[in-house]
PDB file of C-alpha atoms in Angstrom:
ATOM      1  CA  MET A 650     110.179 175.783 113.891  1.00  0.00           C
ATOM      2  CA  THR A 651     108.963 176.074 110.042  1.00  0.00           C
ATOM      3  CA  TRP A 652     107.467 179.446 107.832  1.00  0.00           C
ATOM      4  CA  PHE A 653     104.210 178.046 108.206  1.00  0.00           C
ATOM      5  CA  ILE A 654     103.776 178.127 111.013  1.00  0.00           C
ATOM      6  CA  GLU A 655     104.935 180.770 112.444  1.00  0.00           C
ATOM      7  CA  ASN A 656     103.608 182.867 109.218  1.00  0.00           C
ATOM      8  CA  LEU A 657     100.453 182.624 109.609  1.00  0.00           C
ATOM      9  CA  ALA A 658      99.321 185.404 107.460  1.00  0.00           C
ATOM     10  CA  ARG A 659     102.138 184.900 105.103  1.00  0.00           C
ATOM     11  CA  LEU A 660     100.607 181.239 104.425  1.00  0.00           C
ATOM     12  CA  LYS A 661      97.157 182.071 104.278  1.00  0.00           C
ATOM     13  CA  ALA A 662      97.826 184.683 101.201  1.00  0.00           C
ATOM     14  CA  GLU A 663      99.503 181.878  99.411  1.00  0.00           C
ATOM     15  CA  ARG A 664      97.261 179.916  99.940  1.00  0.00           C
ATOM     16  CA  GLU A 665      94.476 182.511  98.825  1.00  0.00           C
ATOM     17  CA  ALA A 666      96.484 183.970  96.126  1.00  0.00           C
ATOM     18  CA  LEU A 667      96.951 180.226  94.521  1.00  0.00           C
ATOM     19  CA  GLU A 668      93.792 179.357  94.719  1.00  0.00           C
ATOM     20  CA  GLN A 669      92.232 182.668  93.254  1.00  0.00           C
ATOM     21  CA  PHE A 670      94.689 182.724  90.391  1.00  0.00           C
ATOM     22  CA  SER A 671      93.714 178.545  89.610  1.00  0.00           C
ATOM     23  CA  THR A 672      90.138 179.931  89.689  1.00  0.00           C
ATOM     24  CA  GLU A 673      91.076 182.537  87.179  1.00  0.00           C
ATOM     25  CA  HIS A 674      93.334 179.865  84.995  1.00  0.00           C
ATOM     26  CA  GLU A 675      91.802 176.977  82.835  1.00  0.00           C
ATOM     27  CA  TRP A 676      95.512 176.118  82.563  1.00  0.00           C
ATOM     28  CA  PHE A 677      96.598 175.532  86.347  1.00  0.00           C
ATOM     29  CA  VAL A 678      94.976 172.874  87.837  1.00  0.00           C
ATOM     30  CA  ILE A 679      95.826 172.605  92.215  1.00  0.00           C
ATOM     31  CA  CYS A 680      95.977 168.981  93.367  1.00  0.00           C
ATOM     32  CA  GLY A 681      96.177 170.037  96.819  1.00  0.00           C
ATOM     33  CA  TRP A 682      98.334 170.668  99.483  1.00  0.00           C
ATOM     34  CA  ARG A 683     101.137 168.392 102.101  1.00  0.00           C
ATOM     35  CA  THR A 684     104.592 168.213 103.971  1.00  0.00           C
ATOM     36  CA  ASN A 685     107.035 166.234 103.318  1.00  0.00           C
ATOM     37  CA  GLU A 686     109.305 164.296 105.687  1.00  0.00           C
ATOM     38  CA  ARG A 687     111.275 168.104 106.295  1.00  0.00           C
ATOM     39  CA  LEU A 688     107.852 169.369 106.787  1.00  0.00           C
ATOM     40  CA  ARG A 689     108.427 171.337 104.178  1.00  0.00           C
ATOM     41  CA  LEU A 690     105.080 172.955 102.557  1.00  0.00           C
ATOM     42  CA  ILE A 691     103.937 171.562  98.983  1.00  0.00           C
ATOM     43  CA  LEU A 692     101.455 172.260  95.737  1.00  0.00           C
ATOM     44  CA  ASP A 693     101.011 169.786  93.665  1.00  0.00           C
ATOM     45  CA  ALA A 694      99.461 170.845  90.376  1.00  0.00           C
ATOM     46  CA  ASP A 695      99.042 170.857  87.309  1.00  0.00           C
ATOM     47  CA  ILE A 696      99.556 173.263  84.430  1.00  0.00           C
ATOM     48  CA  VAL A 697      98.121 173.258  80.693  1.00  0.00           C
ATOM     49  CA  CYS A 698      99.890 174.522  78.087  1.00  0.00           C
ATOM     50  CA  GLY A 699     101.506 172.986  74.463  1.00  0.00           C
ATOM     51  CA  GLY A 700      99.247 170.311  73.499  1.00  0.00           C
ATOM     52  CA  LYS A 701     100.737 168.962  77.834  1.00  0.00           C
ATOM     53  CA  VAL A 702      99.474 168.035  81.076  1.00  0.00           C
ATOM     54  CA  TRP A 703     102.515 169.148  83.416  1.00  0.00           C
ATOM     55  CA  PRO A 704     102.678 167.529  86.726  1.00  0.00           C
ATOM     56  CA  ILE A 705     104.228 169.878  88.833  1.00  0.00           C
ATOM     57  CA  PHE A 706     104.796 170.276  92.890  1.00  0.00           C
ATOM     58  CA  LEU A 707     106.318 173.349  94.012  1.00  0.00           C
ATOM     59  CA  GLN A 708     107.428 173.582  96.884  1.00  0.00           C
ATOM     60  CA  TYR A 709     108.412 176.178  99.799  1.00  0.00           C
ATOM     61  CA  PRO A 710     111.614 175.990 101.401  1.00  0.00           C
ATOM     62  CA  ASP A 711     111.927 176.444 105.286  1.00  0.00           C
ATOM     63  CA  LEU A 712     113.488 180.375 105.194  1.00  0.00           C
ATOM     64  CA  PHE A 713     110.086 181.418 102.993  1.00  0.00           C
ATOM     65  CA  PRO A 714     109.154 184.360 102.024  1.00  0.00           C
ATOM     66  CA  HIS A 715     113.151 185.013 102.036  1.00  0.00           C
ATOM     67  CA  THR A 716     114.203 182.540  99.837  1.00  0.00           C
ATOM     68  CA  PRO A 717     112.055 181.362  96.340  1.00  0.00           C
ATOM     69  CA  PRO A 718     109.885 177.842  95.924  1.00  0.00           C
ATOM     70  CA  SER A 719     111.378 175.413  94.092  1.00  0.00           C
ATOM     71  CA  VAL A 720     109.457 174.270  90.685  1.00  0.00           C
ATOM     72  CA  PHE A 721     109.946 170.050  90.221  1.00  0.00           C
ATOM     73  CA  PRO A 722     108.455 167.421  88.420  1.00  0.00           C
ATOM     74  CA  ARG A 723     106.151 165.464  90.336  1.00  0.00           C
ATOM     75  CA  ASP A 724     107.356 162.558  88.615  1.00  0.00           C
ATOM     76  CA  HIS A 725     110.953 161.706  89.665  1.00  0.00           C
ATOM     77  CA  LYS A 726     111.609 160.293  86.827  1.00  0.00           C
ATOM     78  CA  ALA A 727     111.099 163.311  84.143  1.00  0.00           C
ATOM     79  CA  HIS A 728     113.145 166.163  82.560  1.00  0.00           C
ATOM     80  CA  TRP A 729     111.221 168.157  80.631  1.00  0.00           C
ATOM     81  CA  SER A 730     113.413 171.676  79.714  1.00  0.00           C
ATOM     82  CA  GLY A 731     116.982 172.562  79.224  1.00  0.00           C
ATOM     83  CA  HIS A 732     116.620 174.793  81.764  1.00  0.00           C
ATOM     84  CA  GLN A 733     115.931 172.183  84.542  1.00  0.00           C
ATOM     85  CA  TYR A 734     118.708 170.354  86.594  1.00  0.00           C
ATOM     86  CA  GLY A 735     118.779 167.105  86.080  1.00  0.00           C
ATOM     87  CA  VAL A 736     116.055 164.155  85.479  1.00  0.00           C
ATOM     88  CA  GLY A 737     113.641 165.535  87.826  1.00  0.00           C
ATOM     89  CA  GLY A 738     115.065 168.960  89.406  1.00  0.00           C
ATOM     90  CA  GLU A 739     114.536 171.742  90.098  1.00  0.00           C
ATOM     91  CA  LEU A 740     113.435 173.884  86.924  1.00  0.00           C
ATOM     92  CA  CYS A 741     115.390 177.001  86.749  1.00  0.00           C
ATOM     93  CA  LEU A 742     112.154 180.212  86.013  1.00  0.00           C
ATOM     94  CA  GLU A 743     112.805 184.146  86.449  1.00  0.00           C
ATOM     95  CA  TYR A 744     112.552 183.947  89.917  1.00  0.00           C
ATOM     96  CA  GLY A 745     115.680 182.728  91.877  1.00  0.00           C
ATOM     97  CA  PRO A 746     117.975 182.744  94.923  1.00  0.00           C
ATOM     98  CA  ASP A 747     119.748 186.366  93.358  1.00  0.00           C
ATOM     99  CA  ASN A 748     116.623 187.611  91.997  1.00  0.00           C
ATOM    100  CA  TRP A 749     114.366 186.722  94.716  1.00  0.00           C
ATOM    101  CA  THR A 750     112.804 189.557  96.976  1.00  0.00           C
ATOM    102  CA  PRO A 751     109.527 188.902  99.765  1.00  0.00           C
ATOM    103  CA  GLU A 752     106.886 190.368  97.595  1.00  0.00           C
ATOM    104  CA  LEU A 753     107.135 187.309  95.392  1.00  0.00           C
ATOM    105  CA  SER A 754     104.617 184.528  96.026  1.00  0.00           C
ATOM    106  CA  GLY A 755     104.042 180.779  94.718  1.00  0.00           C
ATOM    107  CA  VAL A 756     101.278 182.681  92.123  1.00  0.00           C
ATOM    108  CA  ASP A 757     105.377 184.100  90.218  1.00  0.00           C
ATOM    109  CA  LEU A 758     106.743 181.206  89.759  1.00  0.00           C
ATOM    110  CA  VAL A 759     104.092 179.554  88.559  1.00  0.00           C
ATOM    111  CA  ALA A 760     102.810 182.434  86.146  1.00  0.00           C
ATOM    112  CA  SER A 761     107.009 181.121  85.156  1.00  0.00           C
ATOM    113  CA  THR A 762     106.659 177.913  84.874  1.00  0.00           C
ATOM    114  CA  ARG A 763     103.688 178.193  83.128  1.00  0.00           C
ATOM    115  CA  ARG A 764     106.215 179.988  80.507  1.00  0.00           C
ATOM    116  CA  LEU A 765     108.796 178.012  80.544  1.00  0.00           C
ATOM    117  CA  LEU A 766     107.507 175.280  79.271  1.00  0.00           C
ATOM    118  CA  GLU A 767     105.151 177.510  76.729  1.00  0.00           C
ATOM    119  CA  GLY A 768     108.891 178.601  75.007  1.00  0.00           C
ATOM    120  CA  GLU A 769     109.960 175.654  75.270  1.00  0.00           C
ATOM    121  CA  ASN A 770     106.726 173.657  73.568  1.00  0.00           C
ATOM    122  CA  PRO A 771     104.363 176.059  71.464  1.00  0.00           C
ATOM    123  CA  SER A 772     102.383 173.481  70.307  1.00  0.00           C
ATOM    124  CA  PRO A 773     101.984 169.396  69.791  1.00  0.00           C
ATOM    125  CA  GLY A 774     105.512 168.580  68.276  1.00  0.00           C
ATOM    126  CA  GLU A 775     107.253 171.908  68.472  1.00  0.00           C
ATOM    127  CA  THR A 776     109.581 173.109  70.053  1.00  0.00           C
ATOM    128  CA  GLY A 777     111.342 176.800  71.428  1.00  0.00           C
ATOM    129  CA  ILE A 778     114.061 178.363  72.591  1.00  0.00           C
ATOM    130  CA  VAL A 779     113.851 180.305  75.741  1.00  0.00           C
ATOM    131  CA  ALA A 780     116.948 182.510  76.539  1.00  0.00           C
ATOM    132  CA  SER A 781     118.021 182.090  80.519  1.00  0.00           C
ATOM    133  CA  ARG A 782     118.007 184.822  83.222  1.00  0.00           C
ATOM    134  CA  HIS A 783     121.876 184.252  83.711  1.00  0.00           C
ATOM    135  CA  VAL A 784     124.286 186.342  81.420  1.00  0.00           C
ATOM    136  CA  ASP A 785     127.116 184.915  80.656  1.00  0.00           C
ATOM    137  CA  THR A 786     129.998 186.650  79.681  1.00  0.00           C
ATOM    138  CA  LEU A 787     133.897 186.565  79.204  1.00  0.00           C
ATOM    139  CA  GLU A 788     135.373 189.913  80.563  1.00  0.00           C
ATOM    140  CA  ILE A 789     139.502 190.483  80.494  1.00  0.00           C
ATOM    141  CA  GLY A 790     140.304 189.944  84.368  1.00  0.00           C
ATOM    142  CA  ARG A 791     137.093 188.668  85.844  1.00  0.00           C
ATOM    143  CA  ALA A 792     135.487 185.314  86.068  1.00  0.00           C
ATOM    144  CA  PRO A 793     132.482 184.661  83.911  1.00  0.00           C
ATOM    145  CA  ASN A 794     129.257 183.976  84.645  1.00  0.00           C
ATOM    146  CA  VAL A 795     128.682 180.358  84.102  1.00  0.00           C
ATOM    147  CA  SER A 796     125.447 179.197  83.974  1.00  0.00           C
ATOM    148  CA  SER A 797     123.333 175.206  84.002  1.00  0.00           C
ATOM    149  CA  CYS A 798     120.701 176.861  82.908  1.00  0.00           C
TER     150      CYS A 798
END
């Protein structure tokens, strides 16, 4: 059974927090809620920054809140960022499986998405670089930490 049926209190808290966040931040516009064919809960929303509208979807995993949701472009052909796993792929944000805790929420990922998009697109026609949360080191006797984002 999926998390949002088993944990109605967390579902309510997630929805209310995202709706409240939307009323407090004009750059975040909720388009609607849905489930996909695997019964994963999805929020469709728009993020406005850098003179552009970024249509996203926030997908909750089966094991939420113990694993993080993912953020994707709604256009499966879009490639927005150097911190993205391929065309139409998931954005690599400040929070992922390596540093996620159940106290974090969808709001944290939405805010992280905006920081990434704004950092790489500070204004129309401008680009920026956003550092990776992954540390790449090369130490003798130890394999490097390799990251695609």
